[in-house]
């Protein structure tokens, strides 16, 4: 290890994409940055986060320790400066950024012994599902499958014909709670509905098939249960339809909502944006781009976070 200070930048992610529950995810261009400095003494210092998270139970730090545990090594003391742009508890993968950054930080200090695949396996184990951690690590569109000790992941590029916009409310929906409200068992026909819709969604996003994507963005496994807690959703659906959006879905476990439009349909987005800003004061509108790089790292000579 020649450097004692480095910065890790992890993108936001939007999981599920409708029917791809715990499987599909995309990376988006808002970022959490973690500047890590190795300390001479065995201390843990956090800056840039609420005091209540600045302790050894911190998700970044627990993930950091996993690397040392898996390699049977002793962790050094560290100072972590967080510069977080991704809103917390909104279904945009902010926890995944903590996990990935903690693992990558640990791995840098351990001379990158772990491969990217090892990192994804550990991240999936910590998060419990791979659909945020995979795109956070790899960027673009990911599809993942979890085996007993391994997460298989494939990365593909979203066709540039599509534009992703997001509506972020001022209320939170913790993933743990949003998972508890889901049924434990489903009808075979609902499972078949989701498998078929997820595959058509995936192919359409890559191929740029607007018509098929508009028909495939349904879901029977989680959205019907979660949308019950988002009173404005039926109104949004009407607005999206009226202004020719291709479709919409709940971002991860919610509560943010993603809608997809044709990139060159600027009028559609403008009208939706105006409507939301005028009539829905509790929701913030943002246009985002697909992040193509996933997690990146750079080595620094000082701890000045940029
Ligand atoms: N697939 C997870 C869920 C995503 O829907 O619960 C959480 O961000």
PDB file of C-alpha atoms and ligand atoms in Angstrom:
ATOM      1  CA  UNK A   1       0.000   0.000   0.000  1.00  0.00           C
ATOM      2  CA  UNK A   2       1.754   3.127  -1.181  1.00  0.00           C
ATOM      3  CA  UNK A   3      -1.059   5.557  -0.495  1.00  0.00           C
ATOM      4  CA  UNK A   4      -2.590   6.360   2.848  1.00  0.00           C
ATOM      5  CA  UNK A   5      -5.438   8.457   1.487  1.00  0.00           C
ATOM      6  CA  UNK A   6      -7.931   7.705  -1.261  1.00  0.00           C
ATOM      7  CA  UNK A   7     -11.433   8.567  -2.373  1.00  0.00           C
ATOM      8  CA  UNK A   8     -14.172   6.172  -3.474  1.00  0.00           C
ATOM      9  CA  UNK A   9     -17.112   7.462  -5.513  1.00  0.00           C
ATOM     10  CA  UNK A  10     -20.228   5.292  -5.713  1.00  0.00           C
ATOM     11  CA  UNK A  11     -23.295   6.027  -7.883  1.00  0.00           C
ATOM     12  CA  UNK A  12     -26.939   5.985  -6.862  1.00  0.00           C
ATOM     13  CA  UNK A  13     -28.938   3.016  -8.099  1.00  0.00           C
ATOM     14  CA  UNK A  14     -32.524   2.239  -8.943  1.00  0.00           C
ATOM     15  CA  UNK A  15     -33.473  -1.395  -8.438  1.00  0.00           C
ATOM     16  CA  UNK A  16     -36.196  -3.746  -9.676  1.00  0.00           C
ATOM     17  CA  UNK A  17     -37.211  -1.754 -12.807  1.00  0.00           C
ATOM     18  CA  UNK A  18     -40.759  -2.957 -12.225  1.00  0.00           C
ATOM     19  CA  UNK A  19     -40.847  -6.728 -12.467  1.00  0.00           C
ATOM     20  CA  UNK A  20     -37.143  -7.528 -11.938  1.00  0.00           C
ATOM     21  CA  UNK A  21     -37.547  -7.841  -8.174  1.00  0.00           C
ATOM     22  CA  UNK A  22     -34.162  -8.330  -6.448  1.00  0.00           C
ATOM     23  CA  UNK A  23     -32.618  -8.873  -9.902  1.00  0.00           C
ATOM     24  CA  UNK A  24     -32.455  -5.810 -12.170  1.00  0.00           C
ATOM     25  CA  UNK A  25     -30.862  -2.462 -11.391  1.00  0.00           C
ATOM     26  CA  UNK A  26     -29.418   0.636 -13.041  1.00  0.00           C
ATOM     27  CA  UNK A  27     -26.754   3.066 -11.877  1.00  0.00           C
ATOM     28  CA  UNK A  28     -27.584   6.788 -11.912  1.00  0.00           C
ATOM     29  CA  UNK A  29     -25.400   9.873 -11.944  1.00  0.00           C
ATOM     30  CA  UNK A  30     -25.691  11.118  -8.375  1.00  0.00           C
ATOM     31  CA  UNK A  31     -22.894  10.064  -6.070  1.00  0.00           C
ATOM     32  CA  UNK A  32     -21.739   9.453  -2.529  1.00  0.00           C
ATOM     33  CA  UNK A  33     -18.029  10.073  -2.024  1.00  0.00           C
ATOM     34  CA  UNK A  34     -15.937   8.538   0.737  1.00  0.00           C
ATOM     35  CA  UNK A  35     -12.482   9.921   1.436  1.00  0.00           C
ATOM     36  CA  UNK A  36     -10.531   7.463   3.546  1.00  0.00           C
ATOM     37  CA  UNK A  37      -7.303   8.167   5.395  1.00  0.00           C
ATOM     38  CA  UNK A  38      -5.341   5.418   7.142  1.00  0.00           C
ATOM     39  CA  UNK A  39      -4.392   6.477  10.655  1.00  0.00           C
ATOM     40  CA  UNK A  40      -1.263   5.595  12.586  1.00  0.00           C
ATOM     41  CA  UNK A  41      -3.298   4.996  15.738  1.00  0.00           C
ATOM     42  CA  UNK A  42      -6.176   2.508  16.052  1.00  0.00           C
ATOM     43  CA  UNK A  43      -9.093   4.958  15.909  1.00  0.00           C
ATOM     44  CA  UNK A  44     -12.277   5.377  13.906  1.00  0.00           C
ATOM     45  CA  UNK A  45     -13.173   8.922  12.907  1.00  0.00           C
ATOM     46  CA  UNK A  46     -16.109   9.997  10.740  1.00  0.00           C
ATOM     47  CA  UNK A  47     -16.746  13.408   9.233  1.00  0.00           C
ATOM     48  CA  UNK A  48     -19.616  14.660   7.106  1.00  0.00           C
ATOM     49  CA  UNK A  49     -22.342  12.464   8.619  1.00  0.00           C
ATOM     50  CA  UNK A  50     -24.835  12.745  11.443  1.00  0.00           C
ATOM     51  CA  UNK A  51     -23.235  11.937  14.823  1.00  0.00           C
ATOM     52  CA  UNK A  52     -25.668   9.059  15.384  1.00  0.00           C
ATOM     53  CA  UNK A  53     -24.083   7.146  12.462  1.00  0.00           C
ATOM     54  CA  UNK A  54     -20.488   7.922  13.402  1.00  0.00           C
ATOM     55  CA  UNK A  55     -19.761   4.722  15.331  1.00  0.00           C
ATOM     56  CA  UNK A  56     -18.495   1.157  14.669  1.00  0.00           C
ATOM     57  CA  UNK A  57     -22.044   0.061  13.785  1.00  0.00           C
ATOM     58  CA  UNK A  58     -21.880   2.284  10.683  1.00  0.00           C
ATOM     59  CA  UNK A  59     -22.694   0.311   7.509  1.00  0.00           C
ATOM     60  CA  UNK A  60     -19.560   1.544   5.721  1.00  0.00           C
ATOM     61  CA  UNK A  61     -17.413   0.421   8.646  1.00  0.00           C
ATOM     62  CA  UNK A  62     -19.140  -2.958   9.095  1.00  0.00           C
ATOM     63  CA  UNK A  63     -18.564  -3.641   5.399  1.00  0.00           C
ATOM     64  CA  UNK A  64     -14.935  -2.452   5.697  1.00  0.00           C
ATOM     65  CA  UNK A  65     -14.396  -4.959   8.523  1.00  0.00           C
ATOM     66  CA  UNK A  66     -15.866  -7.811   6.446  1.00  0.00           C
ATOM     67  CA  UNK A  67     -12.883  -7.604   4.094  1.00  0.00           C
ATOM     68  CA  UNK A  68     -10.407  -8.021   6.951  1.00  0.00           C
ATOM     69  CA  UNK A  69     -12.507 -10.794   8.466  1.00  0.00           C
ATOM     70  CA  UNK A  70     -12.643 -12.670   5.159  1.00  0.00           C
ATOM     71  CA  UNK A  71      -8.831 -12.408   4.808  1.00  0.00           C
ATOM     72  CA  UNK A  72      -8.084 -12.966   8.474  1.00  0.00           C
ATOM     73  CA  UNK A  73      -6.224  -9.649   8.754  1.00  0.00           C
ATOM     74  CA  UNK A  74      -6.219  -6.825  11.332  1.00  0.00           C
ATOM     75  CA  UNK A  75      -7.842  -3.550  10.198  1.00  0.00           C
ATOM     76  CA  UNK A  76      -5.999  -0.249  10.735  1.00  0.00           C
ATOM     77  CA  UNK A  77      -7.562   2.866  12.242  1.00  0.00           C
ATOM     78  CA  UNK A  78      -9.231   5.063   9.626  1.00  0.00           C
ATOM     79  CA  UNK A  79     -10.740   8.479   9.152  1.00  0.00           C
ATOM     80  CA  UNK A  80     -13.687   8.594   6.752  1.00  0.00           C
ATOM     81  CA  UNK A  81     -14.988  11.833   5.283  1.00  0.00           C
ATOM     82  CA  UNK A  82     -18.364  11.344   3.616  1.00  0.00           C
ATOM     83  CA  UNK A  83     -19.709  13.672   1.003  1.00  0.00           C
ATOM     84  CA  UNK A  84     -23.189  12.333   0.343  1.00  0.00           C
ATOM     85  CA  UNK A  85     -25.334  13.566  -2.526  1.00  0.00           C
ATOM     86  CA  UNK A  86     -27.773  10.621  -2.652  1.00  0.00           C
ATOM     87  CA  UNK A  87     -30.880  11.150  -0.529  1.00  0.00           C
ATOM     88  CA  UNK A  88     -31.154   8.565   2.239  1.00  0.00           C
ATOM     89  CA  UNK A  89     -34.177   6.212   2.548  1.00  0.00           C
ATOM     90  CA  UNK A  90     -35.661   7.144  -0.843  1.00  0.00           C
ATOM     91  CA  UNK A  91     -35.042   3.931  -2.817  1.00  0.00           C
ATOM     92  CA  UNK A  92     -31.891   5.230  -4.524  1.00  0.00           C
ATOM     93  CA  UNK A  93     -29.385   2.781  -3.112  1.00  0.00           C
ATOM     94  CA  UNK A  94     -27.718   4.960  -0.497  1.00  0.00           C
ATOM     95  CA  UNK A  95     -27.088   1.891   1.732  1.00  0.00           C
ATOM     96  CA  UNK A  96     -25.515   0.101  -1.224  1.00  0.00           C
ATOM     97  CA  UNK A  97     -23.011   2.958  -1.579  1.00  0.00           C
ATOM     98  CA  UNK A  98     -21.981   2.516   2.061  1.00  0.00           C
ATOM     99  CA  UNK A  99     -21.491  -1.222   1.596  1.00  0.00           C
ATOM    100  CA  UNK A 100     -19.575  -0.983  -1.669  1.00  0.00           C
ATOM    101  CA  UNK A 101     -17.378   1.883  -0.447  1.00  0.00           C
ATOM    102  CA  UNK A 102     -16.572   0.041   2.813  1.00  0.00           C
ATOM    103  CA  UNK A 103     -15.621  -3.120   0.937  1.00  0.00           C
ATOM    104  CA  UNK A 104     -13.542  -1.296  -1.683  1.00  0.00           C
ATOM    105  CA  UNK A 105     -11.766   0.729   1.039  1.00  0.00           C
ATOM    106  CA  UNK A 106     -10.900  -2.463   2.930  1.00  0.00           C
ATOM    107  CA  UNK A 107      -9.732  -4.097  -0.271  1.00  0.00           C
ATOM    108  CA  UNK A 108      -7.478  -1.177  -1.265  1.00  0.00           C
ATOM    109  CA  UNK A 109      -5.799  -1.400   2.139  1.00  0.00           C
ATOM    110  CA  UNK A 110      -5.413  -5.176   1.657  1.00  0.00           C
ATOM    111  CA  UNK A 111      -3.642  -4.600  -1.690  1.00  0.00           C
ATOM    112  CA  UNK A 112      -6.724  -5.487  -3.739  1.00  0.00           C
ATOM    113  CA  UNK A 113      -6.570  -9.187  -2.906  1.00  0.00           C
ATOM    114  CA  UNK A 114     -10.312  -9.525  -3.486  1.00  0.00           C
ATOM    115  CA  UNK A 115     -11.630  -9.537  -7.054  1.00  0.00           C
ATOM    116  CA  UNK A 116     -14.635  -7.489  -8.153  1.00  0.00           C
ATOM    117  CA  UNK A 117     -16.655 -10.717  -8.050  1.00  0.00           C
ATOM    118  CA  UNK A 118     -15.545 -11.343  -4.432  1.00  0.00           C
ATOM    119  CA  UNK A 119     -16.639  -7.795  -3.570  1.00  0.00           C
ATOM    120  CA  UNK A 120     -20.049  -8.358  -5.149  1.00  0.00           C
ATOM    121  CA  UNK A 121     -20.481 -11.636  -3.242  1.00  0.00           C
ATOM    122  CA  UNK A 122     -19.700  -9.949   0.068  1.00  0.00           C
ATOM    123  CA  UNK A 123     -21.875  -6.935  -0.777  1.00  0.00           C
ATOM    124  CA  UNK A 124     -24.844  -9.157  -1.624  1.00  0.00           C
ATOM    125  CA  UNK A 125     -24.378 -11.046   1.629  1.00  0.00           C
ATOM    126  CA  UNK A 126     -24.414  -7.783   3.606  1.00  0.00           C
ATOM    127  CA  UNK A 127     -27.337  -6.153   1.759  1.00  0.00           C
ATOM    128  CA  UNK A 128     -29.375  -9.362   1.351  1.00  0.00           C
ATOM    129  CA  UNK A 129     -30.071  -8.773  -2.363  1.00  0.00           C
ATOM    130  CA  UNK A 130     -27.811  -7.811  -5.276  1.00  0.00           C
ATOM    131  CA  UNK A 131     -29.923  -5.378  -7.323  1.00  0.00           C
ATOM    132  CA  UNK A 132     -28.483  -2.158  -5.825  1.00  0.00           C
ATOM    133  CA  UNK A 133     -24.963  -3.269  -4.960  1.00  0.00           C
ATOM    134  CA  UNK A 134     -24.344  -4.741  -8.459  1.00  0.00           C
ATOM    135  CA  UNK A 135     -25.073  -1.567 -10.491  1.00  0.00           C
ATOM    136  CA  UNK A 136     -23.387   0.526  -7.762  1.00  0.00           C
ATOM    137  CA  UNK A 137     -20.223  -1.490  -8.352  1.00  0.00           C
ATOM    138  CA  UNK A 138     -20.403  -2.014 -12.128  1.00  0.00           C
ATOM    139  CA  UNK A 139     -22.495   0.913 -13.440  1.00  0.00           C
ATOM    140  CA  UNK A 140     -24.978   0.657 -16.337  1.00  0.00           C
ATOM    141  CA  UNK A 141     -27.770  -1.956 -16.261  1.00  0.00           C
ATOM    142  CA  UNK A 142     -27.128  -5.107 -14.265  1.00  0.00           C
ATOM    143  CA  UNK A 143     -28.973  -8.364 -13.885  1.00  0.00           C
ATOM    144  CA  UNK A 144     -27.958 -10.638 -11.054  1.00  0.00           C
ATOM    145  CA  UNK A 145     -28.719 -14.061  -9.690  1.00  0.00           C
ATOM    146  CA  UNK A 146     -27.827 -15.311  -6.220  1.00  0.00           C
ATOM    147  CA  UNK A 147     -26.523 -18.832  -5.671  1.00  0.00           C
ATOM    148  CA  UNK A 148     -25.616 -20.238  -2.281  1.00  0.00           C
ATOM    149  CA  UNK A 149     -22.108 -18.722  -2.118  1.00  0.00           C
ATOM    150  CA  UNK A 150     -21.965 -16.658  -5.261  1.00  0.00           C
ATOM    151  CA  UNK A 151     -23.687 -13.800  -7.035  1.00  0.00           C
ATOM    152  CA  UNK A 152     -23.681 -14.074 -10.814  1.00  0.00           C
ATOM    153  CA  UNK A 153     -23.928 -10.692 -12.497  1.00  0.00           C
ATOM    154  CA  UNK A 154     -24.141  -9.468 -16.071  1.00  0.00           C
ATOM    155  CA  UNK A 155     -23.732  -5.868 -17.171  1.00  0.00           C
ATOM    156  CA  UNK A 156     -25.262  -4.260 -20.223  1.00  0.00           C
ATOM    157  CA  UNK A 157     -25.717  -0.783 -21.612  1.00  0.00           C
ATOM    158  CA  UNK A 158     -29.117   0.895 -21.598  1.00  0.00           C
ATOM    159  CA  UNK A 159     -30.029   2.090 -25.070  1.00  0.00           C
ATOM    160  CA  UNK A 160     -29.436   5.867 -25.223  1.00  0.00           C
ATOM    161  CA  UNK A 161     -32.923   6.366 -26.667  1.00  0.00           C
ATOM    162  CA  UNK A 162     -34.306   6.242 -23.096  1.00  0.00           C
ATOM    163  CA  UNK A 163     -34.355   9.020 -20.525  1.00  0.00           C
ATOM    164  CA  UNK A 164     -34.815   8.370 -16.794  1.00  0.00           C
ATOM    165  CA  UNK A 165     -36.495  10.945 -14.573  1.00  0.00           C
ATOM    166  CA  UNK A 166     -37.169  10.562 -10.917  1.00  0.00           C
ATOM    167  CA  UNK A 167     -39.736  11.860  -8.456  1.00  0.00           C
ATOM    168  CA  UNK A 168     -38.388  11.936  -4.903  1.00  0.00           C
ATOM    169  CA  UNK A 169     -40.862  12.570  -2.054  1.00  0.00           C
ATOM    170  CA  UNK A 170     -40.099  14.235   1.253  1.00  0.00           C
ATOM    171  CA  UNK A 171     -41.063  11.080   3.179  1.00  0.00           C
ATOM    172  CA  UNK A 172     -38.967   7.927   3.649  1.00  0.00           C
ATOM    173  CA  UNK A 173     -39.741   4.246   3.227  1.00  0.00           C
ATOM    174  CA  UNK A 174     -37.096   2.054   4.892  1.00  0.00           C
ATOM    175  CA  UNK A 175     -36.364  -1.039   2.768  1.00  0.00           C
ATOM    176  CA  UNK A 176     -36.733  -3.361   5.781  1.00  0.00           C
ATOM    177  CA  UNK A 177     -40.299  -2.145   6.374  1.00  0.00           C
ATOM    178  CA  UNK A 178     -41.127  -2.166   2.655  1.00  0.00           C
ATOM    179  CA  UNK A 179     -40.064  -5.828   2.456  1.00  0.00           C
ATOM    180  CA  UNK A 180     -42.113  -6.860   5.493  1.00  0.00           C
ATOM    181  CA  UNK A 181     -45.374  -5.840   3.813  1.00  0.00           C
ATOM    182  CA  UNK A 182     -44.864  -8.260   0.898  1.00  0.00           C
ATOM    183  CA  UNK A 183     -46.637 -11.641   0.837  1.00  0.00           C
ATOM    184  CA  UNK A 184     -44.581 -14.770   1.456  1.00  0.00           C
ATOM    185  CA  UNK A 185     -46.296 -16.775  -1.283  1.00  0.00           C
ATOM    186  CA  UNK A 186     -47.529 -15.925  -4.776  1.00  0.00           C
ATOM    187  CA  UNK A 187     -49.730 -17.487  -7.441  1.00  0.00           C
ATOM    188  CA  UNK A 188     -47.890 -19.255 -10.249  1.00  0.00           C
ATOM    189  CA  UNK A 189     -49.553 -16.937 -12.766  1.00  0.00           C
ATOM    190  CA  UNK A 190     -48.136 -13.876 -10.981  1.00  0.00           C
ATOM    191  CA  UNK A 191     -44.665 -15.403 -10.983  1.00  0.00           C
ATOM    192  CA  UNK A 192     -44.945 -16.173 -14.701  1.00  0.00           C
ATOM    193  CA  UNK A 193     -46.197 -12.605 -15.266  1.00  0.00           C
ATOM    194  CA  UNK A 194     -43.055 -11.246 -13.587  1.00  0.00           C
ATOM    195  CA  UNK A 195     -40.544 -13.546 -15.272  1.00  0.00           C
ATOM    196  CA  UNK A 196     -41.923 -12.670 -18.706  1.00  0.00           C
ATOM    197  CA  UNK A 197     -42.194  -8.945 -17.982  1.00  0.00           C
ATOM    198  CA  UNK A 198     -38.683  -8.775 -16.507  1.00  0.00           C
ATOM    199  CA  UNK A 199     -37.135 -10.455 -19.542  1.00  0.00           C
ATOM    200  CA  UNK A 200     -38.981  -8.208 -22.000  1.00  0.00           C
ATOM    201  CA  UNK A 201     -38.072  -5.132 -19.895  1.00  0.00           C
ATOM    202  CA  UNK A 202     -34.394  -6.107 -19.915  1.00  0.00           C
ATOM    203  CA  UNK A 203     -34.250  -6.824 -23.660  1.00  0.00           C
ATOM    204  CA  UNK A 204     -36.252  -3.687 -24.522  1.00  0.00           C
ATOM    205  CA  UNK A 205     -33.959  -1.452 -22.467  1.00  0.00           C
ATOM    206  CA  UNK A 206     -30.915  -2.780 -24.313  1.00  0.00           C
ATOM    207  CA  UNK A 207     -32.471  -2.926 -27.776  1.00  0.00           C
ATOM    208  CA  UNK A 208     -34.305   0.390 -27.506  1.00  0.00           C
ATOM    209  CA  UNK A 209     -37.719  -1.152 -28.048  1.00  0.00           C
ATOM    210  CA  UNK A 210     -40.085   1.590 -26.857  1.00  0.00           C
ATOM    211  CA  UNK A 211     -43.294  -0.216 -27.683  1.00  0.00           C
ATOM    212  CA  UNK A 212     -42.381  -3.423 -25.847  1.00  0.00           C
ATOM    213  CA  UNK A 213     -40.983  -1.540 -22.854  1.00  0.00           C
ATOM    214  CA  UNK A 214     -44.234   0.398 -22.523  1.00  0.00           C
ATOM    215  CA  UNK A 215     -46.079  -2.936 -22.256  1.00  0.00           C
ATOM    216  CA  UNK A 216     -43.567  -4.668 -19.985  1.00  0.00           C
ATOM    217  CA  UNK A 217     -43.219  -2.241 -17.072  1.00  0.00           C
ATOM    218  CA  UNK A 218     -45.794  -4.002 -14.901  1.00  0.00           C
ATOM    219  CA  UNK A 219     -45.251  -5.987 -11.729  1.00  0.00           C
ATOM    220  CA  UNK A 220     -47.261  -8.327  -9.505  1.00  0.00           C
ATOM    221  CA  UNK A 221     -44.768  -9.155  -6.761  1.00  0.00           C
ATOM    222  CA  UNK A 222     -44.096  -5.926  -4.892  1.00  0.00           C
ATOM    223  CA  UNK A 223     -45.470  -2.724  -6.450  1.00  0.00           C
ATOM    224  CA  UNK A 224     -49.175  -3.463  -5.811  1.00  0.00           C
ATOM    225  CA  UNK A 225     -48.402  -3.778  -2.078  1.00  0.00           C
ATOM    226  CA  UNK A 226     -46.046  -0.815  -1.860  1.00  0.00           C
ATOM    227  CA  UNK A 227     -48.051   1.622  -3.984  1.00  0.00           C
ATOM    228  CA  UNK A 228     -50.803   1.420  -1.353  1.00  0.00           C
ATOM    229  CA  UNK A 229     -48.539   3.651   0.765  1.00  0.00           C
ATOM    230  CA  UNK A 230     -48.006   6.208  -1.997  1.00  0.00           C
ATOM    231  CA  UNK A 231     -51.294   8.077  -2.292  1.00  0.00           C
ATOM    232  CA  UNK A 232     -50.183  10.239  -5.223  1.00  0.00           C
ATOM    233  CA  UNK A 233     -49.196   7.346  -7.498  1.00  0.00           C
ATOM    234  CA  UNK A 234     -52.525   6.941  -9.371  1.00  0.00           C
ATOM    235  CA  UNK A 235     -52.403  10.684 -10.173  1.00  0.00           C
ATOM    236  CA  UNK A 236     -48.802  10.387 -11.391  1.00  0.00           C
ATOM    237  CA  UNK A 237     -49.739   7.429 -13.598  1.00  0.00           C
ATOM    238  CA  UNK A 238     -52.420   9.574 -15.254  1.00  0.00           C
ATOM    239  CA  UNK A 239     -49.963  12.432 -15.801  1.00  0.00           C
ATOM    240  CA  UNK A 240     -47.299  10.105 -17.255  1.00  0.00           C
ATOM    241  CA  UNK A 241     -49.843   8.631 -19.655  1.00  0.00           C
ATOM    242  CA  UNK A 242     -51.282  11.993 -20.681  1.00  0.00           C
ATOM    243  CA  UNK A 243     -47.806  13.294 -21.564  1.00  0.00           C
ATOM    244  CA  UNK A 244     -46.611  10.163 -23.375  1.00  0.00           C
ATOM    245  CA  UNK A 245     -44.094   8.739 -20.919  1.00  0.00           C
ATOM    246  CA  UNK A 246     -43.109   5.186 -21.882  1.00  0.00           C
ATOM    247  CA  UNK A 247     -43.848   3.943 -18.373  1.00  0.00           C
ATOM    248  CA  UNK A 248     -42.912   4.147 -14.724  1.00  0.00           C
ATOM    249  CA  UNK A 249     -41.913   2.014 -11.775  1.00  0.00           C
ATOM    250  CA  UNK A 250     -41.156   2.204  -8.075  1.00  0.00           C
ATOM    251  CA  UNK A 251     -37.423   2.757  -7.543  1.00  0.00           C
ATOM    252  CA  UNK A 252     -36.242  -0.189  -5.428  1.00  0.00           C
ATOM    253  CA  UNK A 253     -38.454  -0.465  -2.385  1.00  0.00           C
ATOM    254  CA  UNK A 254     -39.571   3.141  -2.938  1.00  0.00           C
ATOM    255  CA  UNK A 255     -40.784   5.678  -2.214  1.00  0.00           C
ATOM    256  CA  UNK A 256     -39.142   7.403  -5.234  1.00  0.00           C
ATOM    257  CA  UNK A 257     -40.745   6.815  -8.607  1.00  0.00           C
ATOM    258  CA  UNK A 258     -38.899   6.570 -11.901  1.00  0.00           C
ATOM    259  CA  UNK A 259     -40.541   7.366 -15.211  1.00  0.00           C
ATOM    260  CA  UNK A 260     -39.006   6.680 -18.582  1.00  0.00           C
ATOM    261  CA  UNK A 261     -39.428   8.869 -21.655  1.00  0.00           C
ATOM    262  CA  UNK A 262     -37.916   8.970 -25.123  1.00  0.00           C
ATOM    263  CA  UNK A 263     -34.736  11.022 -24.849  1.00  0.00           C
ATOM    264  CA  UNK A 264     -35.755  13.435 -27.595  1.00  0.00           C
ATOM    265  CA  UNK A 265     -39.273  13.933 -26.224  1.00  0.00           C
ATOM    266  CA  UNK A 266     -38.323  17.068 -24.311  1.00  0.00           C
ATOM    267  CA  UNK A 267     -41.901  18.360 -24.365  1.00  0.00           C
ATOM    268  CA  UNK A 268     -43.163  15.282 -22.532  1.00  0.00           C
ATOM    269  CA  UNK A 269     -40.686  15.762 -19.698  1.00  0.00           C
ATOM    270  CA  UNK A 270     -41.262  19.510 -19.552  1.00  0.00           C
ATOM    271  CA  UNK A 271     -45.014  19.047 -19.185  1.00  0.00           C
ATOM    272  CA  UNK A 272     -44.652  16.334 -16.542  1.00  0.00           C
ATOM    273  CA  UNK A 273     -42.125  18.448 -14.633  1.00  0.00           C
ATOM    274  CA  UNK A 274     -44.370  21.527 -14.672  1.00  0.00           C
ATOM    275  CA  UNK A 275     -47.370  19.524 -13.531  1.00  0.00           C
ATOM    276  CA  UNK A 276     -45.446  17.903 -10.656  1.00  0.00           C
ATOM    277  CA  UNK A 277     -43.852  21.163  -9.527  1.00  0.00           C
ATOM    278  CA  UNK A 278     -47.188  22.963  -9.581  1.00  0.00           C
ATOM    279  CA  UNK A 279     -49.412  20.332  -7.967  1.00  0.00           C
ATOM    280  CA  UNK A 280     -47.239  18.066  -5.813  1.00  0.00           C
ATOM    281  CA  UNK A 281     -45.286  20.125  -3.308  1.00  0.00           C
ATOM    282  CA  UNK A 282     -43.982  17.057  -1.455  1.00  0.00           C
ATOM    283  CA  UNK A 283     -42.213  15.683  -4.528  1.00  0.00           C
ATOM    284  CA  UNK A 284     -38.980  16.776  -6.115  1.00  0.00           C
ATOM    285  CA  UNK A 285     -38.376  16.218  -9.843  1.00  0.00           C
ATOM    286  CA  UNK A 286     -34.924  15.243 -11.177  1.00  0.00           C
ATOM    287  CA  UNK A 287     -33.626  14.213 -14.578  1.00  0.00           C
ATOM    288  CA  UNK A 288     -30.819  11.714 -14.283  1.00  0.00           C
ATOM    289  CA  UNK A 289     -28.391   9.968 -16.611  1.00  0.00           C
ATOM    290  CA  UNK A 290     -27.258   6.370 -16.504  1.00  0.00           C
ATOM    291  CA  UNK A 291     -23.885   6.109 -14.766  1.00  0.00           C
ATOM    292  CA  UNK A 292     -21.537   4.085 -16.962  1.00  0.00           C
ATOM    293  CA  UNK A 293     -18.531   3.704 -14.661  1.00  0.00           C
ATOM    294  CA  UNK A 294     -19.853   2.215 -11.439  1.00  0.00           C
ATOM    295  CA  UNK A 295     -17.598   2.678  -8.436  1.00  0.00           C
ATOM    296  CA  UNK A 296     -14.398   4.606  -9.093  1.00  0.00           C
ATOM    297  CA  UNK A 297     -11.429   5.337  -6.852  1.00  0.00           C
ATOM    298  CA  UNK A 298      -8.660   7.860  -6.843  1.00  0.00           C
ATOM    299  CA  UNK A 299      -5.598   8.204  -4.674  1.00  0.00           C
ATOM    300  CA  UNK A 300      -4.966  11.475  -2.875  1.00  0.00           C
ATOM    301  CA  UNK A 301      -2.058  13.173  -1.217  1.00  0.00           C
ATOM    302  CA  UNK A 302      -4.211  14.898   1.417  1.00  0.00           C
ATOM    303  CA  UNK A 303      -7.600  14.394   3.060  1.00  0.00           C
ATOM    304  CA  UNK A 304      -9.237  17.380   1.389  1.00  0.00           C
ATOM    305  CA  UNK A 305     -12.507  15.969   0.059  1.00  0.00           C
ATOM    306  CA  UNK A 306     -13.652  17.292  -3.296  1.00  0.00           C
TER     307      UNK A 306
HETATM  308  N1  LIG B   1     -35.181  -5.370  -4.469  1.00  0.00           N
HETATM  309  C1  LIG B   1     -35.229  -4.612  -3.250  1.00  0.00           C
HETATM  310  C2  LIG B   1     -36.670  -4.488  -2.799  1.00  0.00           C
HETATM  311  C3  LIG B   1     -34.640  -3.268  -3.545  1.00  0.00           C
HETATM  312  O1  LIG B   1     -37.515  -4.226  -3.648  1.00  0.00           O
HETATM  313  O2  LIG B   1     -36.955  -4.666  -1.620  1.00  0.00           O
HETATM  314  C4  LIG B   1     -34.434  -2.419  -2.356  1.00  0.00           C
HETATM  315  O3  LIG B   1     -33.815  -1.206  -2.788  1.00  0.00           O
END
